[in-house]
Amino acid sequence: VRESGSCSIAELARRFEVSTETVRRSVKPLIETGAVVRFHGGVMLPDGLEEPPFQRRMQRHREAKQAVAALVAARIADGDPIILDNGTTSAYVAQALAHHSRLVVVTNSAEIACRLAPRNDNRIFLCGGEVNGDDVAAFGPSAIAFLRQFQVRCAVLSVGGINGRGELVDFHLFEAEFSHAAMAQAAETWVIADHSKFGREAPVKVCSLADIDLVATDRPPPPDFARRCDAAGVRILVPGDGA
């Protein structure tokens, strides 16, 4: 729980190879002492409803995020129009696109705009709006209105977690609203999520698997999630799969 910020009861049971009832009994004293907070289906750290600052999140699971970013960058061609959101894995995608040229990138992240704007005849369109100081990204009606002027090949979106029901979730409503708008402007939606995001709960539902086209992750996902993806026609991209 300390590693990921939150975890479902089912995931804890799988990880420790015990029953869910055993996990519930084990976490009860932690809940009573305030070491963790209970939510429906899992537990989180007391500050688990808030993500840590952006630069700290950039270092968390860094190698896994870089692996995901490399997978996605390899599927993007020179000149492609794309949307990149403000997530830390998205920032690594921008880094992995360093040698691409003539990209058309729409983003709400000043960090990503600064990484890509000076390079290789790229065209960068930065959404305006109220800026979130944590990650220097714009949200709200103005950002969404700006985004709706574009049609792109793919929206590359990060999420706060992928819960045990296969739903993509996030920590803030304004982030989910931006994701919804991005999905509407893209021919395809690609979700980028390292292994720590699986089984992780967050308060706001972004979308269901039926709403996306591809999930890129750094290792094979849990079997139940893979089955859900297969049923929904969602491609799973992991290192070394040849996709």
GROMACS .gro file of C-alpha atoms in nm:
model
  243
    1VAL     CA    1   0.000   0.000   0.000
    2ARG     CA    2   0.285   0.236   0.079
    3GLU     CA    3   0.440   0.166  -0.262
    4SER     CA    4   0.133   0.244  -0.472
    5GLY     CA    5  -0.074   0.465  -0.240
    6SER     CA    6  -0.373   0.230  -0.250
    7CYS     CA    7  -0.454  -0.133  -0.313
    8SER     CA    8  -0.763  -0.347  -0.347
    9ILE     CA    9  -0.837  -0.630  -0.105
   10ALA     CA   10  -0.836  -0.874  -0.397
   11GLU     CA   11  -0.491  -0.762  -0.510
   12LEU     CA   12  -0.350  -0.795  -0.157
   13ALA     CA   13  -0.495  -1.144  -0.136
   14ARG     CA   14  -0.331  -1.242  -0.466
   15ARG     CA   15   0.001  -1.092  -0.370
   16PHE     CA   16   0.022  -1.270  -0.035
   17GLU     CA   17  -0.159  -1.584  -0.151
   18VAL     CA   18  -0.422  -1.571   0.122
   19SER     CA   19  -0.799  -1.534   0.127
   20THR     CA   20  -0.969  -1.197   0.104
   21GLU     CA   21  -1.115  -1.260   0.450
   22THR     CA   22  -0.763  -1.301   0.590
   23VAL     CA   23  -0.664  -0.970   0.432
   24ARG     CA   24  -0.968  -0.796   0.581
   25ARG     CA   25  -0.880  -0.927   0.927
   26SER     CA   26  -0.519  -0.821   0.883
   27VAL     CA   27  -0.593  -0.465   0.772
   28LYS     CA   28  -0.860  -0.403   1.037
   29PRO     CA   29  -0.605  -0.301   1.306
   30LEU     CA   30  -0.434  -0.071   1.055
   31ILE     CA   31  -0.767   0.096   0.981
   32GLU     CA   32  -0.842   0.133   1.352
   33THR     CA   33  -0.505   0.300   1.419
   34GLY     CA   34  -0.536   0.528   1.117
   35ALA     CA   35  -0.236   0.378   0.935
   36VAL     CA   36  -0.460   0.318   0.633
   37VAL     CA   37  -0.804   0.436   0.525
   38ARG     CA   38  -1.073   0.200   0.403
   39PHE     CA   39  -1.266   0.254   0.081
   40HIS     CA   40  -1.503   0.024  -0.105
   41GLY     CA   41  -1.300  -0.282  -0.199
   42GLY     CA   42  -0.962  -0.174  -0.065
   43VAL     CA   43  -0.740   0.044   0.151
   44MET     CA   44  -0.520   0.348   0.090
   45LEU     CA   45  -0.275   0.562   0.279
   46PRO     CA   46  -0.435   0.846   0.478
   47ASP     CA   47  -0.326   1.090   0.207
   48GLY     CA   48  -0.409   0.844  -0.070
   49LEU     CA   49  -0.675   1.067  -0.224
   50GLU     CA   50  -0.403   1.310  -0.324
   51GLU     CA   51  -0.115   1.223  -0.552
   52PRO     CA   52   0.232   1.341  -0.450
   53PRO     CA   53   0.396   1.632  -0.637
   54PHE     CA   54   0.479   1.584  -1.003
   55GLN     CA   55   0.857   1.554  -0.981
   56ARG     CA   56   0.830   1.298  -0.703
   57ARG     CA   57   0.584   1.099  -0.915
   58MET     CA   58   0.829   1.116  -1.206
   59GLN     CA   59   1.076   0.916  -0.998
   60ARG     CA   60   0.825   0.658  -0.879
   61HIS     CA   61   0.847   0.343  -1.096
   62ARG     CA   62   1.068   0.541  -1.333
   63GLU     CA   63   1.207   0.245  -1.528
   64ALA     CA   64   0.859   0.097  -1.572
   65LYS     CA   65   0.726   0.428  -1.703
   66GLN     CA   66   1.018   0.462  -1.940
   67ALA     CA   67   0.950   0.112  -2.075
   68VAL     CA   68   0.586   0.203  -2.138
   69ALA     CA   69   0.690   0.529  -2.303
   70ALA     CA   70   0.927   0.349  -2.540
   71LEU     CA   71   0.648   0.114  -2.649
   72VAL     CA   72   0.414   0.400  -2.730
   73ALA     CA   73   0.676   0.614  -2.902
   74ALA     CA   74   0.759   0.323  -3.133
   75ARG     CA   75   0.397   0.324  -3.255
   76ILE     CA   76   0.394   0.695  -3.334
   77ALA     CA   77   0.519   0.801  -3.677
   78ASP     CA   78   0.684   1.125  -3.781
   79GLY     CA   79   0.418   1.382  -3.857
   80ASP     CA   80   0.145   1.215  -3.652
   81PRO     CA   81  -0.111   1.438  -3.478
   82ILE     CA   82  -0.153   1.325  -3.116
   83ILE     CA   83  -0.287   1.437  -2.780
   84LEU     CA   84  -0.065   1.391  -2.475
   85ASP     CA   85  -0.207   1.456  -2.130
   86ASN     CA   86  -0.020   1.580  -1.824
   87GLY     CA   87   0.067   1.248  -1.656
   88THR     CA   88   0.419   1.153  -1.555
   89THR     CA   89   0.422   0.860  -1.797
   90SER     CA   90   0.310   1.102  -2.069
   91ALA     CA   91   0.614   1.314  -1.986
   92TYR     CA   92   0.831   1.009  -2.046
   93VAL     CA   93   0.650   0.954  -2.377
   94ALA     CA   94   0.747   1.308  -2.475
   95GLN     CA   95   1.105   1.225  -2.381
   96ALA     CA   96   1.093   0.907  -2.591
   97LEU     CA   97   0.973   1.112  -2.890
   98ALA     CA   98   1.294   1.316  -2.891
   99HIS     CA   99   1.402   1.192  -3.233
  100HIS     CA  100   1.062   1.213  -3.400
  101SER     CA  101   0.997   1.503  -3.635
  102ARG     CA  102   0.705   1.712  -3.759
  103LEU     CA  103   0.479   1.591  -3.480
  104VAL     CA  104   0.158   1.779  -3.412
  105VAL     CA  105   0.108   1.755  -3.037
  106VAL     CA  106  -0.185   1.895  -2.842
  107THR     CA  107  -0.122   1.894  -2.468
  108ASN     CA  108  -0.234   2.063  -2.149
  109SER     CA  109   0.111   2.015  -1.995
  110ALA     CA  110   0.369   2.294  -1.999
  111GLU     CA  111   0.631   2.031  -1.912
  112ILE     CA  112   0.554   1.831  -2.228
  113ALA     CA  113   0.530   2.143  -2.444
  114CYS     CA  114   0.877   2.251  -2.333
  115ARG     CA  115   1.021   1.906  -2.405
  116LEU     CA  116   0.887   1.884  -2.760
  117ALA     CA  117   0.853   2.241  -2.891
  118PRO     CA  118   1.222   2.309  -2.970
  119ARG     CA  119   1.272   1.982  -3.162
  120ASN     CA  120   1.263   1.870  -3.524
  121ASP     CA  121   0.996   2.099  -3.671
  122ASN     CA  122   0.732   1.980  -3.425
  123ARG     CA  123   0.416   2.187  -3.387
  124ILE     CA  124   0.297   2.207  -3.028
  125PHE     CA  125  -0.045   2.338  -2.925
  126LEU     CA  126  -0.072   2.413  -2.553
  127CYS     CA  127  -0.420   2.422  -2.400
  128GLY     CA  128  -0.497   2.726  -2.190
  129GLY     CA  129  -0.704   2.744  -1.875
  130GLU     CA  130  -0.666   2.729  -1.500
  131VAL     CA  131  -0.321   2.592  -1.422
  132ASN     CA  132  -0.276   2.322  -1.161
  133GLY     CA  133   0.038   2.415  -0.969
  134ASP     CA  134   0.130   2.055  -0.891
  135ASP     CA  135   0.216   1.964  -1.249
  136VAL     CA  136   0.186   2.300  -1.432
  137ALA     CA  137  -0.099   2.175  -1.649
  138ALA     CA  138  -0.416   2.351  -1.763
  139PHE     CA  139  -0.767   2.225  -1.696
  140GLY     CA  140  -1.123   2.346  -1.706
  141PRO     CA  141  -1.364   2.473  -1.974
  142SER     CA  142  -1.106   2.682  -2.160
  143ALA     CA  143  -0.864   2.390  -2.194
  144ILE     CA  144  -1.141   2.162  -2.316
  145ALA     CA  145  -1.275   2.419  -2.564
  146PHE     CA  146  -0.926   2.459  -2.710
  147LEU     CA  147  -0.882   2.082  -2.733
  148ARG     CA  148  -1.204   2.045  -2.931
  149GLN     CA  149  -1.055   2.234  -3.224
  150PHE     CA  150  -0.834   1.935  -3.313
  151GLN     CA  151  -0.877   1.590  -3.463
  152VAL     CA  152  -0.586   1.356  -3.395
  153ARG     CA  153  -0.473   1.003  -3.469
  154CYS     CA  154  -0.453   0.904  -3.101
  155ALA     CA  155  -0.499   1.037  -2.751
  156VAL     CA  156  -0.226   0.906  -2.521
  157LEU     CA  157  -0.368   0.920  -2.171
  158SER     CA  158  -0.244   0.829  -1.826
  159VAL     CA  159  -0.472   0.722  -1.541
  160GLY     CA  160  -0.455   0.718  -1.164
  161GLY     CA  161  -0.541   0.349  -1.153
  162ILE     CA  162  -0.715   0.051  -1.308
  163ASN     CA  163  -0.942  -0.102  -1.049
  164GLY     CA  164  -1.039  -0.463  -0.997
  165ARG     CA  165  -1.347  -0.416  -1.216
  166GLY     CA  166  -1.131  -0.312  -1.510
  167GLU     CA  167  -1.242   0.051  -1.488
  168LEU     CA  168  -0.996   0.332  -1.553
  169VAL     CA  169  -1.001   0.574  -1.262
  170ASP     CA  170  -0.835   0.898  -1.156
  171PHE     CA  171  -0.796   1.118  -0.853
  172HIS     CA  172  -0.958   1.439  -0.976
  173LEU     CA  173  -1.273   1.517  -1.170
  174PHE     CA  174  -1.101   1.785  -1.378
  175GLU     CA  175  -0.846   1.530  -1.500
  176ALA     CA  176  -1.121   1.285  -1.595
  177GLU     CA  177  -1.308   1.561  -1.781
  178PHE     CA  178  -0.997   1.646  -1.981
  179SER     CA  179  -0.950   1.277  -2.066
  180HIS     CA  180  -1.313   1.252  -2.187
  181ALA     CA  181  -1.261   1.551  -2.415
  182ALA     CA  182  -0.935   1.411  -2.551
  183MET     CA  183  -1.094   1.076  -2.629
  184ALA     CA  184  -1.370   1.247  -2.828
  185GLN     CA  185  -1.113   1.416  -3.056
  186ALA     CA  186  -0.905   1.105  -3.128
  187ALA     CA  187  -0.943   0.818  -3.374
  188GLU     CA  188  -0.796   0.592  -3.105
  189THR     CA  189  -0.739   0.613  -2.730
  190TRP     CA  190  -0.421   0.463  -2.589
  191VAL     CA  191  -0.393   0.425  -2.213
  192ILE     CA  192  -0.045   0.419  -2.061
  193ALA     CA  193  -0.017   0.248  -1.723
  194ASP     CA  194   0.277   0.081  -1.553
  195HIS     CA  195   0.224  -0.232  -1.344
  196SER     CA  196   0.164  -0.036  -1.021
  197LYS     CA  197  -0.164   0.104  -1.158
  198PHE     CA  198  -0.339  -0.236  -1.170
  199GLY     CA  199  -0.566  -0.302  -0.874
  200ARG     CA  200  -0.539   0.062  -0.770
  201GLU     CA  201  -0.852   0.253  -0.677
  202ALA     CA  202  -0.923   0.623  -0.717
  203PRO     CA  203  -1.245   0.818  -0.659
  204VAL     CA  204  -1.331   0.927  -1.015
  205LYS     CA  205  -1.419   0.688  -1.297
  206VAL     CA  206  -1.264   0.797  -1.627
  207CYS     CA  207  -1.406   0.531  -1.857
  208SER     CA  208  -1.456   0.161  -1.919
  209LEU     CA  209  -1.244  -0.068  -2.134
  210ALA     CA  210  -1.506  -0.048  -2.408
  211ASP     CA  211  -1.413   0.319  -2.452
  212ILE     CA  212  -1.044   0.264  -2.534
  213ASP     CA  213  -0.837   0.086  -2.798
  214LEU     CA  214  -0.502  -0.001  -2.642
  215VAL     CA  215  -0.333  -0.039  -2.305
  216ALA     CA  216   0.046  -0.010  -2.293
  217THR     CA  217   0.214  -0.144  -1.980
  218ASP     CA  218   0.557  -0.266  -1.875
  219ARG     CA  219   0.468  -0.625  -1.787
  220PRO     CA  220   0.183  -0.866  -1.858
  221PRO     CA  221  -0.126  -0.746  -1.669
  222PRO     CA  222  -0.330  -0.961  -1.428
  223PRO     CA  223  -0.508  -1.246  -1.610
  224ASP     CA  224  -0.854  -1.118  -1.522
  225PHE     CA  225  -0.774  -0.780  -1.675
  226ALA     CA  226  -0.632  -0.947  -1.986
  227ARG     CA  227  -0.956  -1.143  -2.025
  228ARG     CA  228  -1.160  -0.824  -1.989
  229CYS     CA  229  -0.948  -0.657  -2.256
  230ASP     CA  230  -0.992  -0.951  -2.491
  231ALA     CA  231  -1.368  -0.938  -2.445
  232ALA     CA  232  -1.372  -0.562  -2.511
  233GLY     CA  233  -1.142  -0.583  -2.814
  234VAL     CA  234  -0.868  -0.383  -2.641
  235ARG     CA  235  -0.509  -0.449  -2.745
  236ILE     CA  236  -0.248  -0.497  -2.472
  237LEU     CA  237   0.104  -0.381  -2.552
  238VAL     CA  238   0.395  -0.505  -2.339
  239PRO     CA  239   0.771  -0.515  -2.405
  240GLY     CA  240   0.882  -0.798  -2.629
  241ASP     CA  241   0.538  -0.899  -2.756
  242GLY     CA  242   0.621  -0.805  -3.114
  243ALA     CA  243   0.307  -0.590  -3.149
   0.00000   0.00000   0.00000
